[in-house]
Coordinates of C-alpha atoms in Angstrom, one line a residue:
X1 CA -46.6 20.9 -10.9
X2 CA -45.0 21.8 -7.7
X3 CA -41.4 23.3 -8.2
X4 CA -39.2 20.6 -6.6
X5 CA -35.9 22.3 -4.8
X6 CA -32.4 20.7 -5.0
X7 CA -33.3 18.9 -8.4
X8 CA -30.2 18.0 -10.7
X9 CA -30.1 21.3 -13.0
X10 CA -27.4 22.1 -15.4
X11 CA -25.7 25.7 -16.0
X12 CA -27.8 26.2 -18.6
X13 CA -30.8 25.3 -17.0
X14 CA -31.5 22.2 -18.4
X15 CA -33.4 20.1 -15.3
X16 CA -33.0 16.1 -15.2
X17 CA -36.2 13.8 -15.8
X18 CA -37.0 10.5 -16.0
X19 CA -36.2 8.6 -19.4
X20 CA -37.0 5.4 -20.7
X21 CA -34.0 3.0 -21.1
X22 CA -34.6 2.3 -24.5
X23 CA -35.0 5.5 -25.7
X24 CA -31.8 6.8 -24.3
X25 CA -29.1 7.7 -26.7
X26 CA -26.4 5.8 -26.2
X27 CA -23.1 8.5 -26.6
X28 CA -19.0 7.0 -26.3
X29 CA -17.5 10.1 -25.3
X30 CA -13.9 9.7 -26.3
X31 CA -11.5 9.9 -23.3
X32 CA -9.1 12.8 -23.0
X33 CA -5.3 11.7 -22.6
X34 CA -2.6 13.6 -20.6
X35 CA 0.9 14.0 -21.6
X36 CA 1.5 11.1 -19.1
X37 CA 0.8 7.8 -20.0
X38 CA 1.0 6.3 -16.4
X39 CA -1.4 8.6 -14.8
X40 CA -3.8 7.4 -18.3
X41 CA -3.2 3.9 -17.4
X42 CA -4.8 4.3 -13.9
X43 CA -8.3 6.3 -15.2
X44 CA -8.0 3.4 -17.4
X45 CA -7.1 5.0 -20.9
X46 CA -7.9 8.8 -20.2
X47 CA -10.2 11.3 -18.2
X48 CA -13.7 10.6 -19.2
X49 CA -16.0 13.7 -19.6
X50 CA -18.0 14.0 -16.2
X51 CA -16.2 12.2 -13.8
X52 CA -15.7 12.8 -10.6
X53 CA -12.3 11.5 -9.5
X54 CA -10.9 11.4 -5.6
X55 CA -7.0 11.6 -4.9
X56 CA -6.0 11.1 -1.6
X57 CA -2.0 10.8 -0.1
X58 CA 0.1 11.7 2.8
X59 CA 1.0 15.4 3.6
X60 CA 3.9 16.2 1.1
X61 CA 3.5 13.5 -0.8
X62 CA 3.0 15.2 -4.2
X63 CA -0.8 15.2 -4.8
X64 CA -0.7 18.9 -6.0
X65 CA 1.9 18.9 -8.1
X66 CA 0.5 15.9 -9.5
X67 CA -2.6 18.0 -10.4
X68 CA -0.9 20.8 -11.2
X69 CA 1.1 19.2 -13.8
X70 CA -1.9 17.3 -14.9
X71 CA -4.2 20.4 -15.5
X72 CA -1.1 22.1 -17.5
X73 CA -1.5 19.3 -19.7
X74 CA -5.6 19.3 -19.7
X75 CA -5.3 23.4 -20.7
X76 CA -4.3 22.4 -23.8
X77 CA -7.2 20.3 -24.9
X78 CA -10.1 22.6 -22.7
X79 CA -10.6 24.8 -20.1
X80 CA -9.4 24.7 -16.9
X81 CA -10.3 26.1 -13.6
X82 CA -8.1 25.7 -10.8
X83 CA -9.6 26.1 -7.4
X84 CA -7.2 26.0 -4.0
X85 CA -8.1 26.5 -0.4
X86 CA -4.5 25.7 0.7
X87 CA -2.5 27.9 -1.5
X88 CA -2.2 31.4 -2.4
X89 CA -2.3 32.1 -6.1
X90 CA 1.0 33.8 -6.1
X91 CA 2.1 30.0 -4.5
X92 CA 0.8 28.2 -6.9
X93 CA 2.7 30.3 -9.6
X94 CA 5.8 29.4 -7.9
X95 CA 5.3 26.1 -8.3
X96 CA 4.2 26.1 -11.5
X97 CA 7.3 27.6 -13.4
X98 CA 9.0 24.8 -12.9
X99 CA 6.4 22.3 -14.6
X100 CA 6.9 24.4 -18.1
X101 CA 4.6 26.6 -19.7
X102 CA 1.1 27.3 -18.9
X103 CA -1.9 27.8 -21.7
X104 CA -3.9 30.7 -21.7
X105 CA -7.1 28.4 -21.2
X106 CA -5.7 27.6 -17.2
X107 CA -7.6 29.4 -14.5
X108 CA -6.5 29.7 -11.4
X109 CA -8.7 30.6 -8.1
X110 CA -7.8 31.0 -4.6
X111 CA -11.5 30.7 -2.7
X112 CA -13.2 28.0 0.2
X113 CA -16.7 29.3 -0.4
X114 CA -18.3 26.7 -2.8
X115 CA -20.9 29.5 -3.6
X116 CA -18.2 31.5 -4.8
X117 CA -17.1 28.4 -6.6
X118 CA -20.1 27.6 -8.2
X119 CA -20.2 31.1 -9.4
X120 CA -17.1 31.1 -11.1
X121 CA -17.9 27.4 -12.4
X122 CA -21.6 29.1 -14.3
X123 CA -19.3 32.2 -15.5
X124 CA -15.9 30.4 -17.1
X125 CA -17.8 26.8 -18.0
X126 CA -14.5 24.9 -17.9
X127 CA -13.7 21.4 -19.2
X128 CA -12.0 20.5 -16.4
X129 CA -12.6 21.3 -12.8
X130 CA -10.0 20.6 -9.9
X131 CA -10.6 21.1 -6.3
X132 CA -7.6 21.6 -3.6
X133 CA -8.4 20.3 -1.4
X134 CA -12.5 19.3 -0.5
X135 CA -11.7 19.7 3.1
X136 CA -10.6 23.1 3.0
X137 CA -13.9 24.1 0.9
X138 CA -17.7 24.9 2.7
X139 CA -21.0 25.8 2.3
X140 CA -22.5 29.1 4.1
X141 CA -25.8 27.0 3.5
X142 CA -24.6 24.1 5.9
X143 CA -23.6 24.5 9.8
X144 CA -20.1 23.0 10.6
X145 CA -16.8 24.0 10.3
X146 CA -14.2 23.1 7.6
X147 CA -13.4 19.7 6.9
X148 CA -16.4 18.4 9.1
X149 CA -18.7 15.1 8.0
X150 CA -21.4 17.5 7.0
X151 CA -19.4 20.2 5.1
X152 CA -17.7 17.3 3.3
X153 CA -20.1 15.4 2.0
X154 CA -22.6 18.2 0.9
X155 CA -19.8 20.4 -1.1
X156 CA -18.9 16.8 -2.5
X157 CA -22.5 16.2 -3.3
X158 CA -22.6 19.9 -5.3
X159 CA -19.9 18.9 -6.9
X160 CA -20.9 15.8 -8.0
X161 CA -24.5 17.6 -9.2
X162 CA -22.0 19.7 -11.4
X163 CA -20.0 17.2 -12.9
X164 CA -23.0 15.0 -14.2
X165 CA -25.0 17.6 -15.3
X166 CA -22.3 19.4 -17.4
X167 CA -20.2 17.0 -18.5
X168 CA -17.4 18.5 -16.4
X169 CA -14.5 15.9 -15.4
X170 CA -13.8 16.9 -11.6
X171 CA -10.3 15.9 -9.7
X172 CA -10.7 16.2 -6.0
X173 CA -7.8 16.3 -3.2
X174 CA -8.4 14.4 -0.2
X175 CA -6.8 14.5 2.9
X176 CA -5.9 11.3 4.6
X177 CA -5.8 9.9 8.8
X178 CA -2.8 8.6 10.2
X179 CA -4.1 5.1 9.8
X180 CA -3.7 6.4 5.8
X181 CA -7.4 6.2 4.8
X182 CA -9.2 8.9 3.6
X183 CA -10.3 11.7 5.5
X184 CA -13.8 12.2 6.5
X185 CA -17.0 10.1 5.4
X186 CA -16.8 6.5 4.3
X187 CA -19.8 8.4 1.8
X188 CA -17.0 10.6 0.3
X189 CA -15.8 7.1 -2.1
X190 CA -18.9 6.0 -3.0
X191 CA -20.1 9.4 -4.3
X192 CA -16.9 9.3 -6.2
X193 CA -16.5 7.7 -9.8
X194 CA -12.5 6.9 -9.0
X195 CA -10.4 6.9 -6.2
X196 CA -6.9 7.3 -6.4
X197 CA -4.5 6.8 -3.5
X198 CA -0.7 8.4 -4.5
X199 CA 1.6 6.6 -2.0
X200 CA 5.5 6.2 -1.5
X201 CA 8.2 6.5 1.4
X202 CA 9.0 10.1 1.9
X203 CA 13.2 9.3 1.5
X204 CA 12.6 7.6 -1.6
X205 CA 11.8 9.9 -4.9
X206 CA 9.5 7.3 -6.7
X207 CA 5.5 7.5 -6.1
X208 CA 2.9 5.3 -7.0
X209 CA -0.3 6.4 -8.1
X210 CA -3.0 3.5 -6.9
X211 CA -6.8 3.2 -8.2
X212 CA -8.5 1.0 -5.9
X213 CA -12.4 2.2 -7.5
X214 CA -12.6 3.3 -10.9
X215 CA -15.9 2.8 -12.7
X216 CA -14.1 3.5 -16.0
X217 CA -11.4 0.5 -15.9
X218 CA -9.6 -1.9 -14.0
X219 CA -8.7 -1.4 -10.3
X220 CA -5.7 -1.8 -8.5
X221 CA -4.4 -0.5 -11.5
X222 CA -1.0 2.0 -10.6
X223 CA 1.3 4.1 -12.5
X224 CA 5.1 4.7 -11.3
X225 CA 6.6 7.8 -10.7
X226 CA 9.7 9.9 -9.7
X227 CA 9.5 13.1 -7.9
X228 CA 12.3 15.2 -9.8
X229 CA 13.3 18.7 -9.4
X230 CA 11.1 19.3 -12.7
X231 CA 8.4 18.0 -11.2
X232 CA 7.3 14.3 -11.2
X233 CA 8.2 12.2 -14.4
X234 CA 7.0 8.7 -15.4
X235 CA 8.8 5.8 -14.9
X236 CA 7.5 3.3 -17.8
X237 CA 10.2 0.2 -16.3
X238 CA 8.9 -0.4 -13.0
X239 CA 10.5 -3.6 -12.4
X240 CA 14.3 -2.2 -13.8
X241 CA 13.7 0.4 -11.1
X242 CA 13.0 -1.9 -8.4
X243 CA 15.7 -4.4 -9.5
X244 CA 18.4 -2.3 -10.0
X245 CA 20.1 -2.0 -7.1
X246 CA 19.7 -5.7 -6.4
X247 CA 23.4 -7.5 -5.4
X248 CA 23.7 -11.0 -6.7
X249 CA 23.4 -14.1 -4.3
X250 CA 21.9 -11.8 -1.3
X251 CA 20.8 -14.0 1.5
X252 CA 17.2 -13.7 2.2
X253 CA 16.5 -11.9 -0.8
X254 CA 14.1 -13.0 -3.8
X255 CA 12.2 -11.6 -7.0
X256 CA 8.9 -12.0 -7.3
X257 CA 6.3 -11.4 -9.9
X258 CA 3.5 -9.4 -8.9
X259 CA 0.1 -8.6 -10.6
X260 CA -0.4 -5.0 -10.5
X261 CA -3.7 -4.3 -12.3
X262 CA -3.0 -5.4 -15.5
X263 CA 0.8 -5.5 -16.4
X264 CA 3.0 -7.8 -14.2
X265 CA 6.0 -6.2 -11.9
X266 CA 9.3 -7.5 -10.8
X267 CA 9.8 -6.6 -7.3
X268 CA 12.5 -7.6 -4.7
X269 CA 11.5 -9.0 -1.4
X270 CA 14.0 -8.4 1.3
X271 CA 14.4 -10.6 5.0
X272 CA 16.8 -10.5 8.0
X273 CA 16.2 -12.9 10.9
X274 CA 18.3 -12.5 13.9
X275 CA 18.5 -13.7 17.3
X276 CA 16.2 -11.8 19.6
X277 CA 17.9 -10.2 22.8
X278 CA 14.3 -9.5 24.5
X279 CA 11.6 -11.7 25.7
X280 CA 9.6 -11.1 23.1
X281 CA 10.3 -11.2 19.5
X282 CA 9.9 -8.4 16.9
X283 CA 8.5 -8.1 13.8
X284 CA 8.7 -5.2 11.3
X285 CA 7.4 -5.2 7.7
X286 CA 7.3 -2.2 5.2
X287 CA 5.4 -2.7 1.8
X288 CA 3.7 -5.4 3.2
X289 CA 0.8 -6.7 5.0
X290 CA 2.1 -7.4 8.6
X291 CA -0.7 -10.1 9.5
X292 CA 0.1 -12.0 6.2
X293 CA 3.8 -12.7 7.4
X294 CA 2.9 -13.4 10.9
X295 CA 0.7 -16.2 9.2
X296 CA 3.3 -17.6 7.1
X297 CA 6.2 -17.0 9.8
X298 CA 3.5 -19.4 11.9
X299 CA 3.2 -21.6 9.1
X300 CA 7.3 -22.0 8.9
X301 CA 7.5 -22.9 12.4
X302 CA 4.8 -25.4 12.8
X303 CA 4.9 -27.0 9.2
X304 CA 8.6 -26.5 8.3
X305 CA 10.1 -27.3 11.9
X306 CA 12.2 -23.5 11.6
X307 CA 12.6 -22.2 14.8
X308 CA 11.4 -18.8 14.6
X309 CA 9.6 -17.7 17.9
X310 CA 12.6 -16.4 19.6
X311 CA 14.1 -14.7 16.5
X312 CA 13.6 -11.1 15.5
X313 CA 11.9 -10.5 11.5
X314 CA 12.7 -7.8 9.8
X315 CA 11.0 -7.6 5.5
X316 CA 10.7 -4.9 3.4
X317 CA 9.8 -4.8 -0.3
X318 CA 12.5 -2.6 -2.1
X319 CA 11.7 0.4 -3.9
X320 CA 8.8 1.3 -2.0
X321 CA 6.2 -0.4 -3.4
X322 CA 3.1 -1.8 -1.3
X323 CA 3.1 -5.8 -2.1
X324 CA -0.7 -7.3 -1.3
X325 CA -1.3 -10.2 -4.2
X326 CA -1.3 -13.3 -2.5
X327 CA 1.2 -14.9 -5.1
X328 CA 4.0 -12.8 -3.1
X329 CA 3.2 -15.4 -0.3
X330 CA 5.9 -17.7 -1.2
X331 CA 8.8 -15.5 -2.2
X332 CA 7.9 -14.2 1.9
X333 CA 8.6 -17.5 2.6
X334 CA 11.5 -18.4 1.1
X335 CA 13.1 -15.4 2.1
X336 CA 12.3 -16.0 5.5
X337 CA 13.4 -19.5 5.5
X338 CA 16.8 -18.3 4.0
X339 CA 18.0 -15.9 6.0
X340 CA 16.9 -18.5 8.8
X341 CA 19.3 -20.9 7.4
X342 CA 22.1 -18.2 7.2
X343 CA 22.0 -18.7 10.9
X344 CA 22.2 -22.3 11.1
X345 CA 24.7 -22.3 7.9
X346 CA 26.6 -20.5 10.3
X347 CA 26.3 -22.1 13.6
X348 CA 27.2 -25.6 12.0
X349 CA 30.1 -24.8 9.7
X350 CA 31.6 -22.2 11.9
X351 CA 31.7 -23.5 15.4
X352 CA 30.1 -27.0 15.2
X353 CA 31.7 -28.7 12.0
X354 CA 35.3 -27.6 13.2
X355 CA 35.5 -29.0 16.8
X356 CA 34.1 -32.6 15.1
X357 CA 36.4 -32.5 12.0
X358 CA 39.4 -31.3 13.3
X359 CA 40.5 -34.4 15.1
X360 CA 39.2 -36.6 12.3
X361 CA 41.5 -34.8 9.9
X362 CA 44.3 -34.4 12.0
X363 CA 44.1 -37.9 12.4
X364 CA 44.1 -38.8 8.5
X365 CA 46.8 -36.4 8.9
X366 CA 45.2 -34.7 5.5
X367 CA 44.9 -30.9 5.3
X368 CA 41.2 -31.5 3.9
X369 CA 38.5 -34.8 4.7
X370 CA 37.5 -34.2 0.9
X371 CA 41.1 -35.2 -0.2
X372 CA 41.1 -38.9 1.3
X373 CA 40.9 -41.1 -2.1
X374 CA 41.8 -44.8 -2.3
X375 CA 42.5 -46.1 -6.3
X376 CA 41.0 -42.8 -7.6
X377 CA 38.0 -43.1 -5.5
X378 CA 37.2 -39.3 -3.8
X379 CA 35.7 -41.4 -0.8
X380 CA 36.4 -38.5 1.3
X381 CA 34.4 -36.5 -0.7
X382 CA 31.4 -38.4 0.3
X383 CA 32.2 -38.7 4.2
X384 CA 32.3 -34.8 4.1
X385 CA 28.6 -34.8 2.8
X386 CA 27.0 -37.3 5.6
X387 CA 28.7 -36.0 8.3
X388 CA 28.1 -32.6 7.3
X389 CA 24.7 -33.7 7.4
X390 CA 24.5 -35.6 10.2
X391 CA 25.6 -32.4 12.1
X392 CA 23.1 -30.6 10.6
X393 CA 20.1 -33.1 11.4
X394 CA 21.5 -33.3 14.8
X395 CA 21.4 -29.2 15.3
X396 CA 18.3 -29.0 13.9
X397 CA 16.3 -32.3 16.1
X398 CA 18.3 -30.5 19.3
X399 CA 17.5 -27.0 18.5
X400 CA 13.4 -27.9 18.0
X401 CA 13.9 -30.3 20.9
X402 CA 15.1 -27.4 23.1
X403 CA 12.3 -25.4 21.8
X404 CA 9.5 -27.4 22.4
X405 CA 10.6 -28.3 26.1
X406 CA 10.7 -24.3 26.6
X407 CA 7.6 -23.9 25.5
X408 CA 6.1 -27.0 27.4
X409 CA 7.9 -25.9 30.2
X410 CA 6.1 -22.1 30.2
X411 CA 3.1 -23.9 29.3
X412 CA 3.3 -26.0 32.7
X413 CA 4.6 -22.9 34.6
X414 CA 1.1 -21.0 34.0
X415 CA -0.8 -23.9 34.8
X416 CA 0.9 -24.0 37.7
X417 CA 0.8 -20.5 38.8
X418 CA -3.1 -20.6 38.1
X419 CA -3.8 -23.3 40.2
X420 CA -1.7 -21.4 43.2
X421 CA -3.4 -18.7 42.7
X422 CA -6.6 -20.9 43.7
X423 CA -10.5 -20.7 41.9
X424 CA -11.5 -18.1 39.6
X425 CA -14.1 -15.7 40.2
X426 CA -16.4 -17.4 37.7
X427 CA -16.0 -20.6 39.6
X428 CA -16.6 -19.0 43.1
X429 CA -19.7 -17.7 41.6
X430 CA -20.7 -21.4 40.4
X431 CA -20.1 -22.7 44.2
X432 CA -22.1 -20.2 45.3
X433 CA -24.8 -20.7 43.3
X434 CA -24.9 -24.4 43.5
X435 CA -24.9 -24.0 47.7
X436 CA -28.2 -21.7 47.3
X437 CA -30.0 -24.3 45.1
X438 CA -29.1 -27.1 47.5
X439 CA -30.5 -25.2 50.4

C-alpha cells in the first residue's frame, strides 16, 4: 500500500483508520475541573481530554493570566507545557509569583517554531498543552510571515492533529481586529472545539469569560470575573455585583432579567435623553446592540407618539456586561420612555403648570388648589388631577403637532429643491431615448 503523507499519527506512532460505527468503543472520559468554578461552567463542567479550545480578547484584557492561572491549577492533576511567543520565560515567572505556587509538573517554553514545539510536545507528552499566542507561532514548512492566513491555519491544523490523536486538551490565544472578532481565518473557529471570547471595559476590574461554540455544553454560557492584584478571582453573585451600586428611584433606570447560558442575571439598564443642540441627533450605546435601540427608539416614536428625533440617547448596561437576549427589549424601552418623560415631567410642572395655576390659586386666595374642600369634600384635590392633565395632553398633542409639521415641512422643502434643480440624469436618458425610437 502506498505510504500516504500527512495522515493523523499519534506520538507513539499509532496511525488513524477507518472503523465501523458499531464496533467503536464508546469511552466517557471524565472532565478535569479547575480550581475555578466559573471558568468550568463555560467548558461546560470541566476540560475534556483532547479538546482544542480558542480564547480570544482585547490587548490587556487578561487572557494570559487567565491561562496562566488556569494551567497552575491543571499542573496539579497532569502535565503541563507552557508554550509563549510573546513573553520571555523570565516574564512569565514574574507574573506568575503572584498567582501562588507552581507544581513541579508545569513546563514552561519560550519558542515560535512549531517544529520545535512539536518536538518538545513528543519529548515531555503533557496533559495539557497551551499555546500563546497562535499568531505569534509558524511553520518553516509553510511560506508567510507570522500571523498570516496561511501560517495560521496550518500551525492550527498541527495542533489540532495533536490534540485528537493524543488525547491532549489544547488552549489557544487568539488575537482579535478592532471590530473585536477574531484575528485571522473565519477557518480558525471551526477547526476549534470551543471558542471563548474574555471581554470587559478596560476601567472596570470585572471580566467576562463568553463561549459562543463549545461542542462540549451550552453556549453563550459566561463566567464572571474580577481582575485583582492576585490575579483574577471568581465572582459567583453576578447580579449583586451589577446591582450594587444601583440608587433607588433613578430616572431612566431598570433591572432586567437576562438569560445568560443557563443561569439567569440581574443586570441594570441605564438611559439619559436630552435635548439635542445639533442638527442631527446622537446616539451612544455601550453593552448593547446599537441597531436594536435604534429599532425600538423608532418604535417609541411612531407607536408611542414620544418625540424622540431631535433628542440625544445615551444607554449603557452597568457593570460592563454585553446585553443581546431579546427579553432586554423592553426594560430598553421603558428606560427610554422614562427619562423621556423626566423632560416633559419637567417642562409641565416647572414652567407650564405655574403660569396656569398661579392666578387660579391666587384667586381662591388658597396657598394650594388641592386644599379647596366644600363639607369635607377634597374637590380641589380632583381639579389639580384634570388640569394637571389637561396641560399635559395639551403639551404632548402641541409638541407632536410641531413635530410632524417640521418634518412635513423638510419633507416639502426637498421636493421642492428637486424639482428646481430640474430632470434627473435617468430621466434625460429616458427623453432621449424615446426621441431616437420616434425618429
Amino acid at each position: 500500500m502506498q505510504e500516504v503523507k500527512n495522515a493523523r499519527v499519534s506520538l507513539t506512532g499509532e496511525k488513524s483508520k477507518p472503523t465501523k460505527l458499531k464496533e467503536v468503543s464508546s469511552i466517557n472520559y471524565a472532565r478535569i475541573k479547575t480550581d475555578m468554578d466559573e471558568f468550568n461552567r463555560v467548558l461546560g463542567g470541566g476540560v475534556v481530554p483532547g479538546s482544542l479550545v480558542l480564547i480570544g480578547g482585547d490587548p490587556g484584557i487578561g487572557k494570559s493570566t487567565l491561562l496562566l492561572q488556569v494551567s497552575t491549577q491543571l499542573a496539579n492533576k497532569g502535565t503541563v507545557l507552557y508554550v509563549s511567543g510573546e513573553e520571555s520565560a523570565e516574564q512569565i515567572k514574574l507574573r506568575s509569583e503572584r498567582l501562588g505556587d507552581i507544581d513541579n509538573e508545569f513546563y514552561l517554553y519560550a519558542e515560535t517554531n512549531m517544529q520545535a514545539v512539536r518536538s518538545q510536545v513528543e519529548a515531555i507528552k503533557p496533559d495539557f498543552l497551551i499555546i500563546d499566542s497562535i499568531q505569534t507561532i509558524m511553520s518553516p514548512e509553510i511560506s508567510g510571515v507570522q500571523g498570516s492566513v496561511s501560517q495560521v491555519r496550518e500551525v492550527t491544523a498541527e495542533l489540532m492533529q495533536i490534540a485528537k490523536t493524543n488525547n491532549i486538551a489544547t488552549f489557544i490565544v487568539g488575537h482579535v481586529t478592532k471590530e473585536g472578532q477574531l484575528a485571522g481565518p473565519r477557518m480558525l473557529e471551526h477547526m476549534v472545539d470551543t471558542v471563548l471570547y474574555f471581554e470587559g471595559e478596560r476601567h472596570h476590574t470585572f471580566r467576562i469569560l463568553r463561549a459562543v461554540k463549545n461542542r462540549f455544553g451550552s453556549t453563550n454560557e459566561i463566567g464572571i470575573f474580577e481582575m485583582q492584584s492576585g490575579g483574577l478571582v471568581e465572582v459567583l453573585n453576578p447580579s449583586q455585583v451589577f446591582l450594587e451600586e444601583r440608587l433607588d428611584g433613578a430616572t431612566g433606570s431598570a433591572i432586567v432579567v437576562t438569560m445568560e447560558g443557563s443561569r439567569p442575571i440581574l443586570a441594570e439598564v441605564q438611559a439619559l435623553v436630552t435635548p439635542t443642540v445639533f442638527g442631527n441627533a446622537k446616539r451612544t450605546t455601550t453593552g448593547l446592540d446599537f441597531n436594536r435601540v435604534s429599532l425600538i427608539m423608532a418604535v417609541l416614536e411612531k407607536r408611542c407618539g414620544l418625540l424622540l428625533q431631535n433628542q440625544d440617547a445615551y444607554l449603557k448596561s452597568a457593570g460592563g456586561v454585553k446585553l443581546d437576549e431579546p427579553a432586554i427589549d423592553l426594560a430598553v424601552a421603558v428606560v427610554m420612555g422614562a427619562a423621556f418623560n423626566a423632560i416633559i415631567t419637567s417642562l409641565v410642572g416647572d414652567i407650564i403648570t405655574p403660569l396656569i395655576l398661579n392666578p387660579v390659586v391666587k384667586a381662591a386666595n388658597v396657598e394650594n388648589l388641592s386644599k379647596l374642600s366644600w363639607n369635607g369634600i377634597a374637590y380641589g384635590s380632583f381639579l389639580s388631577a384634570v388640569i394637571n392633565f389637561i396641560i399635559v395632553g395639551t403639551t404632548l398633542f402641541f409638541v407632536v403637532k410641531a413635530a410632524s409639521k417640521a418634518t412635513a415641512l423638510s419633507k416639502k422643502e426637498a421636493e421642492d429643491a428637486a424639482e428646481a434643480a430640474g430632470p434627473s440624469q435617468e430621466e434625460l436618458l429616458t427623453e432621449i431615448r424615446d426621441l431616437l425610437a420616434n425618429k
